[in-house]
PDB file of C-alpha atoms in Angstrom:
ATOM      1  CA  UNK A   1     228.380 238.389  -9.460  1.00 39.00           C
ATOM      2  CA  UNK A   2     228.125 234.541  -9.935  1.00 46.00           C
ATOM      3  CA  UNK A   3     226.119 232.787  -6.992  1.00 66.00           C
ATOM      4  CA  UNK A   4     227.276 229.301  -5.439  1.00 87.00           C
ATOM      5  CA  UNK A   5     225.714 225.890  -6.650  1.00 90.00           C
ATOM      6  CA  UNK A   6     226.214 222.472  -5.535  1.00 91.00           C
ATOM      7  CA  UNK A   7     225.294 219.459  -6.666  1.00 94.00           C
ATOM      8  CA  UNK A   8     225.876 216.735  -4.156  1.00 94.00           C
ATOM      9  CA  UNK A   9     225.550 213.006  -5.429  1.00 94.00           C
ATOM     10  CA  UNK A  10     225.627 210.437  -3.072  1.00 94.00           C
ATOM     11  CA  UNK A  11     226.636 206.791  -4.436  1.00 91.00           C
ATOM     12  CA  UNK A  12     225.449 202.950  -2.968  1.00 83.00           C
ATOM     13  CA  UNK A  13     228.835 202.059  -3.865  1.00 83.00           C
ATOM     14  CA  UNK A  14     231.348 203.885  -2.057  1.00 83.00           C
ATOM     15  CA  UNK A  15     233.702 202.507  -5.182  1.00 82.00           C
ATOM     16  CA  UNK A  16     231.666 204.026  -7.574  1.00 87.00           C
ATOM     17  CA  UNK A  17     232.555 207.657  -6.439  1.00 87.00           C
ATOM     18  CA  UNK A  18     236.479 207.787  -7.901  1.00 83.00           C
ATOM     19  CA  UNK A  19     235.392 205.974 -11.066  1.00 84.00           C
ATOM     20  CA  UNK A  20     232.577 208.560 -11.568  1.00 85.00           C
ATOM     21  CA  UNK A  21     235.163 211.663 -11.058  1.00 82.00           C
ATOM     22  CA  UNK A  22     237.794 210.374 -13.499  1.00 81.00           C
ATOM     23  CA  UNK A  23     234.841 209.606 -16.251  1.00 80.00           C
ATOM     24  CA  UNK A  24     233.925 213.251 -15.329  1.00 77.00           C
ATOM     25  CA  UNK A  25     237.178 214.711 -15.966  1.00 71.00           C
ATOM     26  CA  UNK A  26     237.738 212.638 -19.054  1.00 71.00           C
ATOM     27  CA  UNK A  27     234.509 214.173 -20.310  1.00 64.00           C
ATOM     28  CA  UNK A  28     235.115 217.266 -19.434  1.00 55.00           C
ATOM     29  CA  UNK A  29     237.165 217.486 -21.948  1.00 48.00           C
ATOM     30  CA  UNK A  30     235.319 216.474 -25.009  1.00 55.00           C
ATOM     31  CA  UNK A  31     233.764 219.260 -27.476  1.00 53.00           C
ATOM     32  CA  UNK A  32     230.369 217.998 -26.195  1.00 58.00           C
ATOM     33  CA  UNK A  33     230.908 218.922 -22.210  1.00 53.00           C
ATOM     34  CA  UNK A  34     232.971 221.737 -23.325  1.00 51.00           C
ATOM     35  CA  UNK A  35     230.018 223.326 -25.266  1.00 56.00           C
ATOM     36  CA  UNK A  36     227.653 222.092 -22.415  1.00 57.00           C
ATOM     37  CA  UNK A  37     229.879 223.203 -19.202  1.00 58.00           C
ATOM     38  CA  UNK A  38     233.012 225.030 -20.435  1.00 51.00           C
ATOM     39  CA  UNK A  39     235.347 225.134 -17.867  1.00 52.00           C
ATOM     40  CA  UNK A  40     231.816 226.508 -14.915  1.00 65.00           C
ATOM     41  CA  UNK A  41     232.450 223.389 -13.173  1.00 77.00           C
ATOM     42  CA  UNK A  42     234.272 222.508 -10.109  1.00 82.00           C
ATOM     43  CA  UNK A  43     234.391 218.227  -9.126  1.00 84.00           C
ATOM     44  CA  UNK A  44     235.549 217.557  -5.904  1.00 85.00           C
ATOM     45  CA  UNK A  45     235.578 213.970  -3.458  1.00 85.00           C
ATOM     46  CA  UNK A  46     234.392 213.242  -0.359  1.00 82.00           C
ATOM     47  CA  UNK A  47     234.446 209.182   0.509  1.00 80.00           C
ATOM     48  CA  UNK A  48     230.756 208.173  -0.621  1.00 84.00           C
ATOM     49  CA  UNK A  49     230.302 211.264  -2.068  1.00 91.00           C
ATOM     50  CA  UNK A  50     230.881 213.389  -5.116  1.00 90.00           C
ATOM     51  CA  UNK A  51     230.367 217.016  -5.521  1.00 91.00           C
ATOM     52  CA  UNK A  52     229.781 219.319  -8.608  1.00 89.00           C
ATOM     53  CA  UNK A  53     230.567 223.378  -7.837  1.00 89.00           C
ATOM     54  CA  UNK A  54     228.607 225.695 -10.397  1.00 87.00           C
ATOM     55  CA  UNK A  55     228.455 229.427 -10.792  1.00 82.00           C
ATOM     56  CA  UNK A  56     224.815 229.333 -12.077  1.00 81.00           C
ATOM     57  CA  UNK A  57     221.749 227.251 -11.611  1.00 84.00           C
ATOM     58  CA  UNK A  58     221.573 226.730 -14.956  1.00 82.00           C
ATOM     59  CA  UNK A  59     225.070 225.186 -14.963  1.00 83.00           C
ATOM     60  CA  UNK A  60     224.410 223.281 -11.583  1.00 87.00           C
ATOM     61  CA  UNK A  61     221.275 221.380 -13.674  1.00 88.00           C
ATOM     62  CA  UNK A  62     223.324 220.848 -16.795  1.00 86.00           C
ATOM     63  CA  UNK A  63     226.370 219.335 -14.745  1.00 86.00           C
ATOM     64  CA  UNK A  64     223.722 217.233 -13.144  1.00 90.00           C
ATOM     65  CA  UNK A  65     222.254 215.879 -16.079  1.00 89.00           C
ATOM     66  CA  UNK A  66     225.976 215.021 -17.869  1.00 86.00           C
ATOM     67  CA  UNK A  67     227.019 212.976 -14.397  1.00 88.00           C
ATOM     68  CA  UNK A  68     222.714 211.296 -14.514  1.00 90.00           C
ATOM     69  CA  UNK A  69     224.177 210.607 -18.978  1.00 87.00           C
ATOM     70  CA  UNK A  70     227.808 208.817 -17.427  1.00 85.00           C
ATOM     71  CA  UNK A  71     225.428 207.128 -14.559  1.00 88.00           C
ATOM     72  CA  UNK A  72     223.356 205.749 -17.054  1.00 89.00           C
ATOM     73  CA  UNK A  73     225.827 204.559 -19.458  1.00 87.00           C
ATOM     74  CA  UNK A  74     227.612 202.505 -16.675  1.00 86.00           C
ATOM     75  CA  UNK A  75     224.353 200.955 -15.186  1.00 88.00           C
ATOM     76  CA  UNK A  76     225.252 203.073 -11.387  1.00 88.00           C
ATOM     77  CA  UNK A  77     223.072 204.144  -9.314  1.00 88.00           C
ATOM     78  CA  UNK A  78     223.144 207.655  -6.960  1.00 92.00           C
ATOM     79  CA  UNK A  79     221.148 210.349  -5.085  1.00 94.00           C
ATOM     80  CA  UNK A  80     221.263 213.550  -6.140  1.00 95.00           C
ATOM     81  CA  UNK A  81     221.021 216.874  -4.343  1.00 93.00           C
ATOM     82  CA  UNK A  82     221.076 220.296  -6.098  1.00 93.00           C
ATOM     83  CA  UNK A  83     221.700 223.283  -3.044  1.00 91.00           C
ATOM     84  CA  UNK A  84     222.540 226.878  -2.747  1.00 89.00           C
ATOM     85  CA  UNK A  85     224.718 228.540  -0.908  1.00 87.00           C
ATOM     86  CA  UNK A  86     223.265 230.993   1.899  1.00 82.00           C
ATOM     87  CA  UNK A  87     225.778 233.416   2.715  1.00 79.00           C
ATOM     88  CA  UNK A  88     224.248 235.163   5.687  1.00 72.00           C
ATOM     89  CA  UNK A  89     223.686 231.659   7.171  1.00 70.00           C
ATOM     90  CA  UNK A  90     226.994 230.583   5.684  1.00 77.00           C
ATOM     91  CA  UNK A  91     225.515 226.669   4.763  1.00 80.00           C
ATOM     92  CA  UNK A  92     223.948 225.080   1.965  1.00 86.00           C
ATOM     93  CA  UNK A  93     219.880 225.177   1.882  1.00 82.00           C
ATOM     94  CA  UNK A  94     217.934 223.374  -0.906  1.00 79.00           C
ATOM     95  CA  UNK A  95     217.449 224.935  -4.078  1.00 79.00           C
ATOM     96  CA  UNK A  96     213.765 225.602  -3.858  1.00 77.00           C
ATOM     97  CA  UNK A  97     215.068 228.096  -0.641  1.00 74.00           C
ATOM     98  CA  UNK A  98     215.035 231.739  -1.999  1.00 73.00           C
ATOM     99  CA  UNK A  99     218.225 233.795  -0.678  1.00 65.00           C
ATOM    100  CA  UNK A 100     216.572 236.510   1.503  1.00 62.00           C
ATOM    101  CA  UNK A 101     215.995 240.155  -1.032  1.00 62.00           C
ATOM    102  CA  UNK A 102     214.987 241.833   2.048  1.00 63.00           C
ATOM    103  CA  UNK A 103     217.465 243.699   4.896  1.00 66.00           C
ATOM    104  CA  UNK A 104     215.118 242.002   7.605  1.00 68.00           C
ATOM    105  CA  UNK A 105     215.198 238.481   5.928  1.00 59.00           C
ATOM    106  CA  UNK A 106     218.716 238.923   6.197  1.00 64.00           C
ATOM    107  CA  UNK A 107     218.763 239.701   9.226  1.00 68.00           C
ATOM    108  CA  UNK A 108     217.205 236.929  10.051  1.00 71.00           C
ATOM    109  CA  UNK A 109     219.742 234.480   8.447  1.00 71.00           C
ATOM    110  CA  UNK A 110     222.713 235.948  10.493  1.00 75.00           C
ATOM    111  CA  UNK A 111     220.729 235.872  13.569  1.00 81.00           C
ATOM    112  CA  UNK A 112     219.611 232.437  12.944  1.00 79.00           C
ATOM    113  CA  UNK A 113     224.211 231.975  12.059  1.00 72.00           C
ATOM    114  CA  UNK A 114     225.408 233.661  15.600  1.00 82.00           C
ATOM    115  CA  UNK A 115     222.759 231.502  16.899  1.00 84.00           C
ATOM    116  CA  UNK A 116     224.271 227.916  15.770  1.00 81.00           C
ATOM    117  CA  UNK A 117     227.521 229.304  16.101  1.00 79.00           C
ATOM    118  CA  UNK A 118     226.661 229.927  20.094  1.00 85.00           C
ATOM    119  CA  UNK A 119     225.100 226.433  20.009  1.00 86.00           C
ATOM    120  CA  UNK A 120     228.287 225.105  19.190  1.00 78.00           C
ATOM    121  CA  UNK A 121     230.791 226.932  20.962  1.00 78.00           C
ATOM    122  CA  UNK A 122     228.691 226.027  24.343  1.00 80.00           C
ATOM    123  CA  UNK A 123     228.403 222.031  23.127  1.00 83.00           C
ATOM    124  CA  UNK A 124     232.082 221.700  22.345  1.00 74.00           C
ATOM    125  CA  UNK A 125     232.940 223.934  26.024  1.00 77.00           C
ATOM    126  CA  UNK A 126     235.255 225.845  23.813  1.00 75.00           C
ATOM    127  CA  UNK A 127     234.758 229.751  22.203  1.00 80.00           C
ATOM    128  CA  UNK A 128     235.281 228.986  18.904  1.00 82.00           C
ATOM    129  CA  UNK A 129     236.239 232.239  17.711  1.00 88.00           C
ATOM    130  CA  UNK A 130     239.056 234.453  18.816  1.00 89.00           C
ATOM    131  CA  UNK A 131     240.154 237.567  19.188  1.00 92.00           C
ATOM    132  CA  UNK A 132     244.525 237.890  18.519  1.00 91.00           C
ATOM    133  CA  UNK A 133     246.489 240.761  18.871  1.00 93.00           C
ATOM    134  CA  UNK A 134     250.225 241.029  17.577  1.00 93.00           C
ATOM    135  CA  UNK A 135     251.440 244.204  20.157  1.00 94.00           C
ATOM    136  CA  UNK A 136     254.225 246.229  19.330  1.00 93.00           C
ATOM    137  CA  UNK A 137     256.822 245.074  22.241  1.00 93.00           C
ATOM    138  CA  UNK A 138     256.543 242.956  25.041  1.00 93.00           C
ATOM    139  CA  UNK A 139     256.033 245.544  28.058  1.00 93.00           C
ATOM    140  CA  UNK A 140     252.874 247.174  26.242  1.00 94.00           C
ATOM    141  CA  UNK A 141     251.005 243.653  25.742  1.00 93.00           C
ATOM    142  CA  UNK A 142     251.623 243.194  29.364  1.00 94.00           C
ATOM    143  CA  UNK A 143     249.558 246.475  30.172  1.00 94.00           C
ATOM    144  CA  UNK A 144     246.851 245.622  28.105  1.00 94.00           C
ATOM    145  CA  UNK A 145     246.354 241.813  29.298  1.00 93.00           C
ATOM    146  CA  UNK A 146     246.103 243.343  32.645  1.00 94.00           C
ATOM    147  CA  UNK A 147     243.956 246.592  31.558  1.00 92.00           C
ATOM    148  CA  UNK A 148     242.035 243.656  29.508  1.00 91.00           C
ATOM    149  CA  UNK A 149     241.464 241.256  32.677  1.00 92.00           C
ATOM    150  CA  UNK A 150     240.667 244.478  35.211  1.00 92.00           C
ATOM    151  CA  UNK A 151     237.580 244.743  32.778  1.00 89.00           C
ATOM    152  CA  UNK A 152     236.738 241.492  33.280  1.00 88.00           C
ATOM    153  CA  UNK A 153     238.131 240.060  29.907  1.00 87.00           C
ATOM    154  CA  UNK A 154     239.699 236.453  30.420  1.00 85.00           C
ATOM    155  CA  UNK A 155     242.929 236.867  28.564  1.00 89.00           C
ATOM    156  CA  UNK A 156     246.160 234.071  27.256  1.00 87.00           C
ATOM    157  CA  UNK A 157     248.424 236.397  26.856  1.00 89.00           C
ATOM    158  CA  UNK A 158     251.815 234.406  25.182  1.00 88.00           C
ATOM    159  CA  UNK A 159     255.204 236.851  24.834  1.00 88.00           C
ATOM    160  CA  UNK A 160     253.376 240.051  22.880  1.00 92.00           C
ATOM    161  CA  UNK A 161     250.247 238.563  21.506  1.00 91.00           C
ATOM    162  CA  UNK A 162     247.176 238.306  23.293  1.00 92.00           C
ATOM    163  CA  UNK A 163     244.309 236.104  22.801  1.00 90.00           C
ATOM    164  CA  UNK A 164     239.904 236.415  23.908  1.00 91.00           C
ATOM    165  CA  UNK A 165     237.984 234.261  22.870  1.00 88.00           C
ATOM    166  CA  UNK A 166     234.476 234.704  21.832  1.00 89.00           C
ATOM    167  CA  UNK A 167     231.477 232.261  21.027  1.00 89.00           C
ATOM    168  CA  UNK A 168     230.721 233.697  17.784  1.00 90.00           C
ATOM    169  CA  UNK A 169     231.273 235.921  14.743  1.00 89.00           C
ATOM    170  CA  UNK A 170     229.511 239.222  16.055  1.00 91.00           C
ATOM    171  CA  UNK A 171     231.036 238.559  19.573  1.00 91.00           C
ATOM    172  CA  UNK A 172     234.554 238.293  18.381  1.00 92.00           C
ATOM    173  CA  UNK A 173     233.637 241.055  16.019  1.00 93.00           C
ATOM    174  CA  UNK A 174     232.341 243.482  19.450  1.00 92.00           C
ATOM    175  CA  UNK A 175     235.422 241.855  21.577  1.00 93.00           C
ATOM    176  CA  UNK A 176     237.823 243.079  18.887  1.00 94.00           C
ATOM    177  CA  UNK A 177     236.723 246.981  18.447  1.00 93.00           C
ATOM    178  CA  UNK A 178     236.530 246.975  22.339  1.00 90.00           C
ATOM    179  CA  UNK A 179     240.298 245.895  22.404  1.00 92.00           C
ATOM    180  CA  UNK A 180     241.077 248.262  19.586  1.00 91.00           C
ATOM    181  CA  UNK A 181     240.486 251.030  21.867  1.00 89.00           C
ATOM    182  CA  UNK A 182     242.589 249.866  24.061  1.00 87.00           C
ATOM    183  CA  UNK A 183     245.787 249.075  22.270  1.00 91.00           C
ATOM    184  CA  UNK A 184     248.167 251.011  20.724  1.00 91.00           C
ATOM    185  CA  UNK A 185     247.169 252.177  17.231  1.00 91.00           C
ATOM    186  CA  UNK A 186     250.261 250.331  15.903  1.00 92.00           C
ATOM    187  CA  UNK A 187     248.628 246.703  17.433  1.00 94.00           C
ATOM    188  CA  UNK A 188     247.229 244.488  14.910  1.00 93.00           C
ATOM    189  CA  UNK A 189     243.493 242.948  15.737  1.00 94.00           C
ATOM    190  CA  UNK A 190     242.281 240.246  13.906  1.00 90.00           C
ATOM    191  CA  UNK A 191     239.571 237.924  14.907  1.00 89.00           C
ATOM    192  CA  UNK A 192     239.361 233.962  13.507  1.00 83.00           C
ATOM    193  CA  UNK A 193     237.282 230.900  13.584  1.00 78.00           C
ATOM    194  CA  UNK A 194     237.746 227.751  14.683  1.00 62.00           C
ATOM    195  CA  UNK A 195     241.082 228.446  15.872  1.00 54.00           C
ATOM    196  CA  UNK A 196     242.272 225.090  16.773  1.00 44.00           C
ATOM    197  CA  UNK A 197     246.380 224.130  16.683  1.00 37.00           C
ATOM    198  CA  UNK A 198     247.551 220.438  15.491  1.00 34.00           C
ATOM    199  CA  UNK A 199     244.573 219.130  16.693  1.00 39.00           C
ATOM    200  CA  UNK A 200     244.578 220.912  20.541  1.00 42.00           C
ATOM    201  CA  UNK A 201     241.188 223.239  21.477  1.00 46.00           C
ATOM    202  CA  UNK A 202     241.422 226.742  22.208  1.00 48.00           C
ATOM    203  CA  UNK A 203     242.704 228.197  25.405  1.00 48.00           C
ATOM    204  CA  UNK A 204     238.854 228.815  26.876  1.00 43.00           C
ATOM    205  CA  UNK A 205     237.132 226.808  28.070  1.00 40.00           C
ATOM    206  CA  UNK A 206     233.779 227.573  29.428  1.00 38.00           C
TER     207      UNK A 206
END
């Protein structure tokens, strides 16, 4: 299974960034990059900022050294930044950080997720995760909202869908398999993140 590399290079000159991209994707395409990268990396832009997606370390370092050869050659100047993805702690973490081998360092990235993901459900005043469920027909969604909120749920329920929210991933995750026992078996849980519509907050406010 490939593992998730970034290289992050952040430019003086904001300017610099789209100029660097296209040289990129120019080279990309000459025999040398193609024998150096093949088709492993990913470019993408982000205003003063330009970042290289890699399935290896090995390819991470060797994108980073083509962009440091097209730096060079145009006299500009940038920051690099080579990071891993964690995905228990779902972020980026320098390359130096070892993923976790262990079932209790796990652990101990997920813990360390739910708690930012708390942090910022309680900063913002909304749950940022959310528990929907599609009902069958209109009358049973209306027993279940009120099943739901006699349990002391707080519950938006809109036509046959119903909505919890829940201030992160293993919450939601709880929330959801306690409303699956509820509902009909024909009812469709999900649970999402983030779940913010054209630019208005969630329906729960703390």
């Amino acid at each position: 299974m490939a593992d998730d590399w970034r290289v992050k290079i952040t430019f003086k000159d904001e300017a610099h960034v789209r100029a660097t991209a296209e040289r990129l994707r120019e080279h990309q395409a000459t025999d040398d990059a193609r024998r150096r990268l093949g088709n492993r990396i990913v470019i993408s832009e982000d205003r003063g900022e330009l970042f290289l997606y890699a399935g290896s370390e090995n390819a991470a370092r060797e994108a980073e050294h083509l962009v440091r050869d097209v730096l060079a050659q145009h006299q500009m100047d940038a920051d690099f930044e080579l990071s891993r993805w964690h995905p228990a702690e779902e972020e980026w973490a320098d390359a130096s950080a070892p993923l976790p081998e262990t079932a209790e360092g796990r652990d101990v990235e997920h813990e360390r997720l739910i708690a930012e993901e708390t942090k910022d459900s309680l900063a913002c005043g909304y749950a940022l995760w959310e528990v929907r469920v599609d009902m069958p027909a209109h009358r049973e969604a209306v027993e279940l909202a009120a099943r739901l909120t006699a349990e002391g749920y707080q519950v938006t329920r809109r036509w046959k869908f119903l909505a919890l929210g829940a201030d992160n991933e293993d919450a939601a995750n709880d929330l959801a398999k306690a409303v699956q026992r509820d509902a009909p078996a024909d009812a469709v849980v999900q649970t999402e993140e983030g779940v913010f519509v054209n630019g208005v907050a969630p329906l729960f406010p703390h």
